[in-house]
Coordinates of C-alpha atoms and ligand atoms in Angstrom, one line a residue:
M391 CA 82.2 25.0 113.1
S392 CA 82.3 28.3 112.9
R393 CA 82.4 30.9 110.7
L394 CA 84.7 33.6 110.4
P395 CA 83.4 36.1 107.4
T396 CA 86.4 38.0 106.2
A397 CA 88.4 39.2 108.5
P398 CA 91.8 38.9 108.5
A399 CA 92.9 37.8 112.3
R400 CA 91.3 35.1 113.5
F401 CA 93.8 33.3 115.9
L402 CA 95.9 35.8 117.6
L403 CA 99.5 34.1 118.7
A404 CA 100.2 35.7 121.5
S405 CA 103.2 38.4 120.4
F406 CA 104.6 37.9 124.3
V407 CA 107.4 36.0 125.1
F408 CA 106.7 33.6 128.2
C409 CA 108.8 31.5 129.8
S410 CA 109.2 27.7 129.8
L411 CA 110.4 26.8 132.8
T412 CA 108.1 29.0 135.3
L413 CA 105.0 27.2 132.5
G414 CA 106.7 24.0 133.5
T415 CA 105.3 23.4 136.6
Y416 CA 101.7 24.0 135.7
G417 CA 101.7 20.4 134.8
E418 CA 103.0 19.2 139.0
T419 CA 100.8 22.1 140.5
P420 CA 97.7 22.0 140.1
V421 CA 96.3 25.9 138.5
T422 CA 95.4 28.4 140.6
C423 CA 94.5 31.8 140.6
A424 CA 97.4 32.4 141.7
S425 CA 99.1 30.0 140.0
P426 CA 102.1 32.2 137.2
P427 CA 100.1 35.7 135.3
S428 CA 100.0 35.5 132.2
A429 CA 101.4 38.7 130.3
E430 CA 98.3 39.1 127.8
P431 CA 95.4 37.6 130.5
Q432 CA 92.2 36.6 129.1
P433 CA 88.6 35.9 129.8
T434 CA 88.9 32.7 129.8
E435 CA 92.3 30.6 129.9
Y436 CA 92.4 26.5 129.6
F437 CA 94.6 24.6 130.5
V438 CA 95.0 21.2 129.4
S439 CA 97.9 18.4 130.9
V440 CA 98.3 15.2 128.6
S441 CA 100.2 13.9 131.2
N442 CA 98.1 11.2 131.2
R443 CA 98.4 9.6 127.9
A444 CA 98.0 5.8 129.3
D445 CA 94.4 6.6 129.9
H446 CA 93.4 8.6 127.7
Q447 CA 92.5 11.3 129.3
A448 CA 93.3 15.1 129.4
H449 CA 92.9 17.2 132.3
V450 CA 91.9 20.5 132.2
S451 CA 91.8 23.4 134.0
M452 CA 89.7 26.5 133.1
R453 CA 90.4 30.2 135.0
L454 CA 87.8 32.7 134.8
R455 CA 89.4 36.2 135.3
D456 CA 86.0 37.8 136.0
G457 CA 82.5 36.6 137.0
G458 CA 79.4 36.8 139.9
D459 CA 78.7 34.6 142.1
I460 CA 77.0 31.6 140.5
R461 CA 78.4 31.3 137.5
T462 CA 77.4 28.7 134.4
L463 CA 79.4 26.3 132.4
D464 CA 78.1 24.2 129.4
M465 CA 79.6 21.6 127.8
P466 CA 78.9 21.2 123.7
V467 CA 76.6 18.4 122.8
W468 CA 77.6 18.4 119.6
N469 CA 80.1 19.8 116.9
A470 CA 82.1 18.8 114.2
L471 CA 78.7 16.0 112.6
Y472 CA 75.6 17.0 112.6
Q473 CA 74.7 14.4 115.4
V474 CA 74.3 15.0 119.0
R475 CA 77.0 13.1 121.2
D476 CA 76.6 14.6 124.4
F477 CA 80.6 15.6 125.4
A478 CA 79.8 15.3 128.4
A479 CA 79.5 11.6 129.3
N480 CA 83.0 11.5 129.1
I481 CA 84.1 14.2 131.7
E482 CA 84.7 13.2 135.4
D483 CA 85.6 14.9 139.2
V484 CA 84.4 18.5 138.2
R485 CA 86.1 20.8 140.9
A486 CA 86.4 24.6 141.5
Q487 CA 88.3 26.6 143.4
D488 CA 87.6 31.1 144.5
A489 CA 90.3 33.2 144.3
S490 CA 92.1 32.4 147.6
G491 CA 92.0 28.7 147.0
A492 CA 88.8 27.8 149.0
P493 CA 86.2 24.8 147.2
A494 CA 83.7 26.4 145.7
K495 CA 80.3 24.2 145.0
V496 CA 79.9 23.0 142.1
L497 CA 76.4 22.1 140.9
N498 CA 75.2 19.1 138.1
T499 CA 72.6 21.4 136.3
T500 CA 71.4 19.7 133.3
T501 CA 73.5 16.8 131.4
S502 CA 75.5 19.6 130.0
E503 CA 75.9 21.8 132.2
W504 CA 77.1 23.2 135.5
Q505 CA 76.8 25.7 138.1
I506 CA 79.5 27.2 140.4
T507 CA 79.0 28.9 143.7
A508 CA 81.9 31.1 144.6
P509 CA 83.0 35.3 145.9
A510 CA 82.9 37.1 142.1
G511 CA 86.3 37.4 140.8
C512 CA 88.4 34.7 139.4
I513 CA 87.6 30.7 139.7
V514 CA 89.3 27.9 138.4
V515 CA 87.6 24.7 137.4
S516 CA 88.9 21.3 136.9
Y517 CA 88.0 18.1 135.2
D518 CA 89.5 15.1 133.9
I519 CA 87.5 14.5 130.4
H520 CA 87.6 10.5 128.4
L521 CA 89.5 11.4 125.0
D522 CA 89.8 7.6 122.9
S523 CA 88.0 8.1 119.7
P524 CA 90.0 8.6 116.5
G525 CA 89.3 10.3 113.5
P526 CA 88.9 13.7 112.2
F527 CA 85.3 14.4 113.8
G528 CA 86.7 12.8 117.0
S529 CA 89.6 13.5 119.9
A530 CA 91.8 11.1 121.0
L531 CA 95.0 10.5 123.6
N532 CA 97.6 8.0 123.7
A533 CA 101.2 7.6 123.8
E534 CA 101.2 7.8 119.3
H535 CA 99.6 10.9 119.7
G536 CA 96.6 13.0 121.0
F537 CA 94.4 15.0 118.5
F538 CA 91.4 17.5 119.8
N539 CA 88.1 19.4 118.6
W540 CA 88.3 21.6 121.2
A541 CA 84.4 21.5 121.4
M542 CA 84.8 17.3 122.7
V543 CA 87.5 19.0 125.3
L544 CA 86.3 22.8 126.6
M545 CA 83.7 23.0 128.8
Y546 CA 82.4 27.2 128.1
S547 CA 81.0 29.9 130.0
P548 CA 78.3 30.8 127.9
A549 CA 78.6 35.0 129.1
V550 CA 82.1 35.4 127.9
R551 CA 81.6 32.8 125.2
S552 CA 82.1 35.6 123.1
Q553 CA 85.3 36.3 124.5
P554 CA 88.8 35.8 124.1
M555 CA 89.9 33.4 125.1
S556 CA 93.6 31.0 125.6
I557 CA 94.6 27.3 125.8
R558 CA 98.9 25.6 126.9
L559 CA 99.2 22.4 126.1
L560 CA 101.1 21.4 130.1
D561 CA 103.4 18.2 129.8
V562 CA 104.1 17.5 126.7
P563 CA 106.3 14.7 125.5
T564 CA 109.5 16.5 124.6
M565 CA 110.2 15.2 121.6
W566 CA 106.4 15.6 120.2
G567 CA 105.6 18.6 117.7
L568 CA 102.0 20.8 117.5
R569 CA 100.6 22.0 114.7
D570 CA 97.0 23.9 114.5
L571 CA 95.4 24.7 111.6
H572 CA 95.1 28.6 111.9
V573 CA 98.8 27.4 111.8
L574 CA 100.2 29.3 114.9
G575 CA 101.3 26.6 117.0
A576 CA 103.8 25.3 115.3
A577 CA 106.2 25.2 118.3
A578 CA 109.6 23.6 117.5
P579 CA 109.3 20.2 118.9
G580 CA 110.7 19.7 122.7
R581 CA 108.7 22.7 124.1
V582 CA 107.0 21.2 126.8
D583 CA 104.3 23.3 127.7
Q584 CA 102.9 25.2 124.6
L585 CA 101.5 27.8 124.7
V586 CA 98.8 26.7 120.7
G587 CA 97.5 30.7 120.9
I588 CA 94.6 33.2 122.0
A589 CA 91.3 32.6 119.8
R590 CA 88.8 35.8 119.6
N591 CA 85.7 33.4 121.1
Y592 CA 84.6 29.8 121.2
D593 CA 83.8 29.5 117.6
E594 CA 87.0 30.1 116.6
L595 CA 88.8 28.7 119.7
V596 CA 86.2 24.8 118.2
D597 CA 87.3 25.7 114.7
S598 CA 91.4 25.0 115.2
P599 CA 91.9 21.3 116.0
V600 CA 95.6 20.3 117.3
E601 CA 97.1 17.2 116.1
L602 CA 99.8 16.5 118.9
G603 CA 102.6 14.0 118.1
S604 CA 105.4 13.1 116.2
F605 CA 104.5 13.9 112.2
Q606 CA 106.2 14.3 108.7
Q607 CA 105.4 17.9 107.0
S608 CA 106.1 20.0 104.4
E609 CA 104.0 22.8 102.6
F610 CA 104.4 24.4 99.4
K611 CA 103.2 28.5 98.3
Q612 CA 101.1 28.9 95.4
D613 CA 99.1 32.3 94.4
G614 CA 100.8 34.2 97.5
A615 CA 99.5 31.8 100.3
T616 CA 101.1 28.5 102.0
Y617 CA 100.0 25.2 102.4
H618 CA 101.0 22.9 105.3
V619 CA 100.4 19.8 104.6
V620 CA 100.9 17.4 108.1
V621 CA 100.5 13.7 108.0
D622 CA 100.7 11.3 111.2
G623 CA 101.4 7.8 109.5
N624 CA 104.2 5.6 108.3
P625 CA 106.3 7.4 106.3
A626 CA 106.1 3.3 104.2
D627 CA 102.4 4.0 103.0
Y628 CA 103.0 7.6 101.7
D629 CA 104.9 9.8 99.5
L630 CA 105.2 13.1 100.6
A631 CA 106.1 14.4 97.2
K632 CA 103.3 12.9 95.4
I633 CA 100.7 14.1 97.6
D634 CA 101.9 18.2 97.8
S635 CA 101.7 18.7 93.7
T636 CA 98.5 16.6 93.8
L637 CA 97.0 19.5 96.6
A638 CA 98.6 22.1 94.7
A639 CA 96.3 21.2 91.4
I640 CA 93.6 21.2 93.5
T641 CA 93.9 24.0 95.3
H642 CA 95.7 26.3 92.4
A643 CA 91.9 25.1 90.6
E644 CA 89.4 26.1 92.8
V645 CA 91.4 29.4 94.2
D646 CA 91.1 30.1 90.6
W647 CA 87.6 28.7 90.1
M648 CA 86.4 31.2 93.1
Q649 CA 88.6 34.3 92.2
D650 CA 88.6 34.5 95.4
R651 CA 92.0 33.4 98.6
P652 CA 91.0 34.5 101.8
Y653 CA 93.5 33.3 103.6
D654 CA 97.7 33.2 103.8
E655 CA 97.9 30.4 105.0
Y656 CA 95.6 26.7 104.9
T657 CA 96.7 23.2 106.3
F658 CA 95.5 20.0 105.0
L659 CA 96.4 17.8 108.3
Y660 CA 95.9 13.8 107.4
H661 CA 96.2 10.6 110.1
F662 CA 96.8 7.5 107.8
P663 CA 95.7 4.7 110.2
K664 CA 96.1 0.8 109.3
G665 CA 92.8 0.5 110.7
P666 CA 89.6 1.9 109.8
G667 CA 89.3 5.6 108.5
G668 CA 87.4 7.7 106.3
G669 CA 86.1 11.4 106.3
G670 CA 87.5 14.6 106.6
M671 CA 86.2 17.4 109.0
E672 CA 86.4 21.3 107.4
H673 CA 87.8 24.4 108.8
A674 CA 88.5 27.7 107.9
Y675 CA 91.8 27.4 107.3
G676 CA 92.6 23.9 106.8
T677 CA 90.9 20.6 107.1
A678 CA 91.9 17.1 109.2
I679 CA 90.9 14.0 106.9
D680 CA 91.9 10.6 107.7
M681 CA 92.2 7.5 105.3
N682 CA 93.0 3.9 105.2
A683 CA 96.6 3.4 104.3
N684 CA 96.0 0.5 102.2
R685 CA 93.6 2.5 100.2
L686 CA 95.9 5.1 99.9
R687 CA 98.9 2.9 98.8
S688 CA 97.0 1.5 95.9
N689 CA 95.7 4.9 94.4
L690 CA 96.0 9.0 95.5
L691 CA 92.6 9.8 93.7
P692 CA 90.2 9.0 96.7
L693 CA 92.3 11.3 98.9
A694 CA 92.4 13.8 96.0
S695 CA 88.9 13.6 96.0
V696 CA 88.1 14.0 99.5
S697 CA 90.6 16.9 99.7
A698 CA 89.0 18.8 96.8
H699 CA 85.5 18.7 98.8
E700 CA 87.4 20.0 102.1
F701 CA 88.7 22.3 100.2
F702 CA 86.1 24.0 99.0
H703 CA 84.2 24.1 102.0
L704 CA 86.6 26.8 103.7
W705 CA 84.3 28.6 101.1
N706 CA 81.1 26.6 101.1
V707 CA 79.6 26.7 104.7
K708 CA 82.3 28.6 106.5
R709 CA 82.5 30.9 104.7
I710 CA 79.2 31.0 102.0
R711 CA 77.0 30.1 105.2
P712 CA 73.2 28.9 105.6
Q713 CA 71.7 31.6 108.4
S714 CA 70.0 27.9 109.7
L715 CA 73.6 27.4 111.0
E716 CA 73.7 30.3 112.8
P717 CA 74.6 31.8 116.1
I718 CA 75.7 28.2 116.6
D719 CA 73.9 26.2 119.6
Y720 CA 76.0 24.1 120.9
Q721 CA 73.0 22.6 123.1
H722 CA 71.0 21.4 120.6
Q723 CA 71.1 20.1 117.7
M724 CA 70.2 22.4 114.7
D725 CA 67.6 22.2 112.1
T726 CA 68.5 22.8 108.6
R727 CA 67.6 22.7 105.1
A728 CA 71.3 23.4 103.5
L729 CA 72.4 20.9 103.6
W730 CA 72.1 19.4 100.3
F731 CA 73.6 22.7 99.2
S732 CA 76.4 23.3 101.6
E733 CA 77.6 19.0 101.1
G734 CA 76.3 18.1 98.0
V735 CA 76.8 20.9 95.9
T736 CA 80.6 20.8 97.7
N737 CA 81.0 17.0 95.8
T738 CA 80.0 18.7 92.7
V739 CA 82.3 21.3 92.7
A740 CA 85.0 19.1 94.1
D741 CA 84.3 16.3 91.1
M742 CA 84.4 19.2 89.0
A743 CA 87.3 20.8 90.0
L744 CA 89.4 17.5 89.6
A745 CA 88.5 18.0 86.5
R746 CA 90.1 20.9 86.1
S747 CA 92.6 20.6 87.5
G748 CA 93.6 17.2 85.6
L749 CA 93.7 14.8 87.9
I750 CA 90.9 13.1 85.7
D751 CA 89.8 13.2 82.3
Q752 CA 86.3 14.3 80.9
A753 CA 85.8 10.3 80.8
D754 CA 86.3 9.4 84.9
Y755 CA 84.5 12.7 85.1
L756 CA 81.2 11.4 83.1
R757 CA 81.3 8.7 84.9
R758 CA 81.5 9.8 88.7
V759 CA 78.3 11.2 86.9
S760 CA 76.5 8.4 86.2
S761 CA 77.0 6.4 89.3
A762 CA 75.8 9.7 91.4
I763 CA 72.8 9.4 89.0
T764 CA 72.9 5.3 89.4
E765 CA 72.8 6.3 93.4
L766 CA 70.0 8.3 93.5
E767 CA 67.8 5.9 91.1
D768 CA 68.7 2.2 93.2
R769 CA 67.1 4.7 96.9
P770 CA 63.8 3.7 97.4
A771 CA 63.1 7.1 99.6
R772 CA 64.4 9.1 96.9
Q773 CA 60.1 8.8 96.0
W774 CA 59.2 10.7 98.6
Q775 CA 62.1 11.8 100.8
S776 CA 63.3 15.8 99.8
A777 CA 67.4 16.9 99.5
E778 CA 65.3 19.3 101.9
E779 CA 64.2 16.8 104.4
S780 CA 67.3 14.9 103.7
S781 CA 69.2 17.8 105.1
L782 CA 66.9 18.4 108.2
N783 CA 67.4 15.0 109.0
A784 CA 71.1 14.7 108.9
W785 CA 70.4 14.0 112.6
F786 CA 69.0 10.5 112.3
E787 CA 72.5 9.8 110.4
G788 CA 73.8 7.7 113.2
I789 CA 71.1 5.6 113.5
P790 CA 72.0 2.5 111.3
F791 CA 67.5 1.9 110.4
Y792 CA 67.7 5.4 108.8
R793 CA 71.2 5.0 106.8
S794 CA 69.2 2.3 104.7
P795 CA 68.0 2.9 100.7
E796 CA 64.2 2.1 101.7
R797 CA 64.8 5.3 104.3
S798 CA 66.4 7.8 103.2
I799 CA 68.2 9.9 100.1
S800 CA 71.7 11.2 101.3
Y801 CA 71.7 14.9 100.7
Y802 CA 75.6 14.2 99.5
N803 CA 74.3 12.2 96.6
K804 CA 70.6 14.0 95.9
G805 CA 72.8 17.7 96.5
E806 CA 75.5 16.3 94.4
I807 CA 73.3 16.0 91.3
L808 CA 71.1 19.0 92.2
G809 CA 74.4 21.0 92.1
I810 CA 75.2 19.8 88.6
L811 CA 71.1 20.4 87.1
L812 CA 71.7 23.7 88.4
D813 CA 75.3 24.4 86.8
L814 CA 73.5 22.5 83.2
R815 CA 70.7 24.5 83.8
I816 CA 72.4 27.6 83.9
R817 CA 74.3 26.8 80.9
Q818 CA 71.2 26.7 78.8
L819 CA 68.9 29.9 80.2
T820 CA 72.6 31.9 79.6
N821 CA 73.5 29.7 76.0
G822 CA 76.9 28.6 78.0
R823 CA 77.7 32.5 79.7
K824 CA 76.7 32.4 82.8
S825 CA 77.5 29.0 85.2
L826 CA 77.6 27.5 88.3
R827 CA 81.1 29.6 88.9
D828 CA 78.9 32.6 88.8
L829 CA 76.4 31.7 91.1
F830 CA 79.3 31.0 93.5
Q831 CA 81.2 33.8 93.1
W832 CA 77.8 35.8 93.5
M833 CA 77.5 33.8 96.7
N834 CA 80.8 35.1 97.8
Q835 CA 80.6 38.7 97.3
H836 CA 76.8 39.0 98.8
Y837 CA 77.2 37.3 101.6
A838 CA 80.3 35.7 102.4
K839 CA 82.2 39.5 101.6
Q840 CA 79.3 41.0 103.5
G841 CA 80.2 39.0 106.8
R842 CA 76.0 38.2 106.3
F843 CA 74.4 34.2 106.4
F844 CA 71.9 33.4 103.5
P845 CA 68.3 32.4 104.1
D846 CA 69.6 28.8 102.9
S847 CA 67.3 27.1 99.7
A848 CA 66.0 30.7 99.1
G849 CA 69.5 32.2 99.1
V850 CA 70.6 29.8 96.3
E851 CA 67.5 30.2 94.7
Q852 CA 68.2 33.9 94.5
A853 CA 71.6 33.6 93.3
A854 CA 70.8 31.6 90.2
E855 CA 68.2 33.9 89.7
A856 CA 70.8 37.0 89.4
V857 CA 73.4 34.9 87.3
A858 CA 70.6 33.7 84.5
G859 CA 68.5 36.3 84.8
Q860 CA 65.3 34.0 85.0
S861 CA 63.4 32.1 87.2
F862 CA 64.4 28.9 88.8
A863 CA 60.9 28.8 90.9
D864 CA 59.8 25.1 88.9
F865 CA 63.3 23.8 89.7
F866 CA 63.5 24.7 93.7
R867 CA 59.8 23.7 94.1
D868 CA 60.7 20.0 92.0
Y869 CA 64.1 19.4 92.8
V870 CA 65.0 21.2 95.8
V871 CA 61.8 21.1 97.9
G872 CA 59.6 18.2 95.3
V873 CA 60.4 14.7 95.0
K874 CA 59.8 14.7 91.3
E875 CA 61.6 12.2 89.0
I876 CA 64.9 13.9 87.2
P877 CA 64.1 14.4 84.0
Y878 CA 67.2 13.9 83.3
D879 CA 68.6 14.2 79.3
E880 CA 66.2 17.6 79.5
F881 CA 69.4 19.2 80.7
L882 CA 72.6 17.2 79.8
S883 CA 71.3 17.2 76.1
F884 CA 73.2 20.8 76.3
A885 CA 76.4 19.3 76.8
G886 CA 75.5 16.6 73.5
L887 CA 74.6 13.9 76.5
R888 CA 71.5 12.0 78.0
A889 CA 71.1 9.3 80.7
V890 CA 70.8 5.2 79.1
A891 CA 69.6 2.7 81.9
T892 CA 71.5 -0.1 81.5
T893 CA 70.8 -3.8 83.4
A894 CA 73.8 -5.5 84.6
T895 CA 75.0 -8.0 86.6
S896 CA 77.6 -7.8 89.6
A897 CA 79.1 -9.9 91.9
S898 CA 76.5 -9.6 95.1
A899 CA 77.2 -9.9 98.5
G900 CA 73.5 -10.9 100.0
F901 CA 74.2 -8.4 102.6
T902 CA 73.7 -4.8 103.5
T903 CA 75.9 -2.8 105.4
T904 CA 75.4 1.1 106.4
A905 CA 78.1 3.2 108.1
N906 CA 78.3 6.1 109.8
L907 CA 80.4 8.5 109.5
G908 CA 84.0 7.0 109.9
A909 CA 83.0 3.3 111.7
Q910 CA 82.8 0.1 110.1
P911 CA 79.7 -1.0 108.3
E912 CA 76.6 -2.6 109.6
V913 CA 75.2 -4.9 108.3
T914 CA 71.6 -3.6 107.6
K915 CA 69.8 -6.8 105.8
V916 CA 70.8 -10.2 105.2
D917 CA 69.2 -11.6 101.7
S918 CA 66.9 -14.7 102.6
G919 CA 68.8 -17.6 100.7
S920 CA 71.5 -16.2 100.1
D921 CA 75.6 -18.0 100.6
A922 CA 75.7 -14.9 103.8
Q923 CA 72.8 -15.8 105.6
R924 CA 73.4 -19.7 104.7
A925 CA 77.3 -18.4 106.6
G926 CA 75.2 -16.7 109.2
M927 CA 75.4 -13.4 108.6
M928 CA 72.9 -11.6 111.2
V929 CA 72.0 -7.3 111.2
G930 CA 73.4 -5.9 113.8
D931 CA 77.0 -7.5 113.4
R932 CA 79.8 -5.3 112.6
V933 CA 82.1 -6.0 109.8
I934 CA 85.5 -5.6 111.3
A935 CA 87.4 -6.7 108.3
M936 CA 87.1 -8.5 104.6
N937 CA 90.5 -11.2 103.2
G938 CA 92.5 -9.7 106.2
H939 CA 92.3 -5.8 105.6
P940 CA 89.6 -3.6 107.2
A941 CA 86.5 -2.4 106.7
D942 CA 85.5 0.2 105.9
A943 CA 81.7 2.8 104.9
S944 CA 83.1 1.5 100.9
L945 CA 82.7 -1.9 101.6
D946 CA 79.3 -2.4 99.5
S947 CA 81.0 -0.5 96.6
E948 CA 83.9 -2.6 97.6
I949 CA 82.3 -5.9 97.2
S950 CA 80.1 -5.1 94.3
G951 CA 83.2 -4.4 92.1
M952 CA 84.7 -8.3 92.3
A953 CA 84.1 -11.1 90.4
P954 CA 80.8 -13.7 91.0
G955 CA 82.0 -16.1 92.8
T956 CA 84.8 -15.0 94.8
L957 CA 85.5 -16.6 98.2
V958 CA 85.0 -13.6 100.8
R959 CA 86.2 -14.2 104.6
L960 CA 84.5 -11.4 107.2
Q961 CA 85.3 -11.1 110.8
L962 CA 82.7 -10.3 112.6
E963 CA 81.4 -8.9 115.4
N964 CA 77.9 -8.1 117.5
R965 CA 76.8 -7.9 121.2
R966 CA 77.7 -11.9 121.5
G967 CA 82.0 -11.3 120.0
K968 CA 83.3 -11.9 117.3
R969 CA 83.5 -14.5 115.1
E970 CA 84.1 -15.5 111.1
V971 CA 82.9 -16.4 108.1
D972 CA 83.3 -17.3 104.6
F973 CA 81.0 -18.3 101.7
K974 CA 80.7 -17.3 98.0
L975 CA 79.2 -14.0 96.5
G976 CA 76.4 -14.9 94.2
L977 CA 74.6 -12.6 91.4
R978 CA 72.8 -9.9 91.4
T979 CA 71.4 -7.8 88.1
E980 CA 71.0 -4.2 89.1
V981 CA 70.9 -1.2 87.1
S982 CA 72.7 1.6 86.6
H983 CA 73.2 4.9 84.5
Q984 CA 75.4 6.0 81.8
L985 CA 75.5 9.1 80.1
Q986 CA 76.0 8.4 76.5
D987 CA 76.8 10.7 73.3
L988 CA 73.2 11.7 71.8
A989 CA 72.6 10.0 67.9
T990 CA 73.8 13.4 66.4
V991 CA 76.8 15.6 68.9
T992 CA 76.5 19.3 67.6
P993 CA 80.1 20.6 67.6
E994 CA 78.7 23.7 69.4
Q995 CA 77.6 20.7 72.3
R996 CA 81.1 19.2 72.2
A997 CA 82.2 22.8 73.2
H998 CA 79.7 23.0 76.3
R999 CA 80.4 19.8 77.5
T1000 CA 84.2 20.8 77.3
A1001 CA 83.1 24.5 79.3
W1002 CA 80.7 22.0 81.9
I1003 CA 83.1 19.6 83.1
L1004 CA 86.3 22.0 83.4
G1005 CA 84.0 24.4 85.3
D1006 CA 84.1 27.5 82.4
D1007 CA 81.7 30.1 81.1
E1008 CA 82.0 30.8 77.6
P1009 CA 82.0 34.8 76.9
G1010 CA 82.3 34.4 74.4
R1011 CA 78.9 33.3 72.6
V1012 CA 75.7 35.2 72.0
P1013 CA 72.5 35.0 74.0
Ligands
ZN2237 ZN1 81.6 18.4 103.5

């Protein structure tokens, strides 16, 4: 993940014309220091052959033009997800040769580092890498397509990591097209050996994943910008025109809200798999999003919701960026207390944008706030894990136990609520004249546009105080750093609302699952005496499918929306193999929190409510 502050030039598309006949020999002949010179040689040149699609294996050659007689190469241990994934584990057969073509000595010095000893000057390092993790956080190469998050594919030389680098894809099937998220790789299908582009540095390169394959695409223009929509999926599963018009409503709402458009082109890249898929990954000039095709068919709102979230990230986290995530350390996890803001408040804005763009109405919006409150209040860990601590421990999210409600809260969830509370508090203090909108515009002007990073929570606090003209010290002490119970009604009354806890009955699965981002849900708890237990479900089972449909992170909420007594059939897998169980859903009582009107709602409160939900200021009001 990289930051590109305000400079317009990012990936510089090579302006030279190259001969595809000459480059065509790269796939058959290994890349050497003597092989065809580029018109514009870069300090680092990557050549990635995709000929071995059957084995999910890419062959990478990396040419370093200059350097001393001992050179270090590193492979990132993390990228995209805040989880250490040790990408070096997928690498095999690292070799090197010097300028004369003679083999050079290669030593694996640490798990993610290699040392090459060769005479000073040009060297070529090559290796194979296994790429078989689907989804926006992964990289995959197979008969259907290729998708590359480059930090999972390409080693880098720390000595020249901040210098320009070029990348070419070799042995691309004739009918495949190529798109990258900087909108520069739109080469026509049929071109073998494609130059993807030249990045100014490694951070930029890895922020521009590439899709390779047969995909559908469209584009729309709005407010002077071009939006590209690229879809890898079965055209029977979606209506591209409908997706375009939904996206246009979202992009217009957010650009107008921020009063800023720091790009000329932006790309939405979608994968719609038949199997599990869920999640999106933000980039400075685009986003990659996965969604299960069946879910998409019934309703476009989940796709709109993820898209609104990822799109807002182009400001919040990509440009309005916490200091704790810079400079990027690809070799170690990076502790940050800011994800409640960078992720959670992005949720707040995404929901507002859905309302602002007319994709949901005010009642829908209030239902979303209600369920966010219910989710937080339902997690016992809220009593001792703060929003900041939840951010800091994001790196544990790959561990099923960590995700359980007793162990952790979600910085997405509490952060979303904190965004709502911040908005309402700023509005209260200014009688509606200022809002979260001004806070983001202030941070955009004072950090993003200045090329500076904000000092995590302290930077948000400073912005809130600048906008509202009053102290937010108590707010941050109690709800961001601390774990004080949130007095919702104190905030909501400004909009004529209160949160009411109600007890309701719903279907009980008899088990609880958690899911790592984009992965299948895993059973973390089975209720004793439940039908699920009698049917033989066990902690550690992974749920592959429910009633014939692939299961994903939404399994638990799907079940709670079903009627008690419904028969469910689950396909499970664990270390002993696959099996099927079926049983009837039980009944459980749960406390849910609903936003309701106060006994009397004044016209002023109604006006505040509408402005709040639509993200508008009320400039005409007297302080
Ligand atoms: Zn996000």
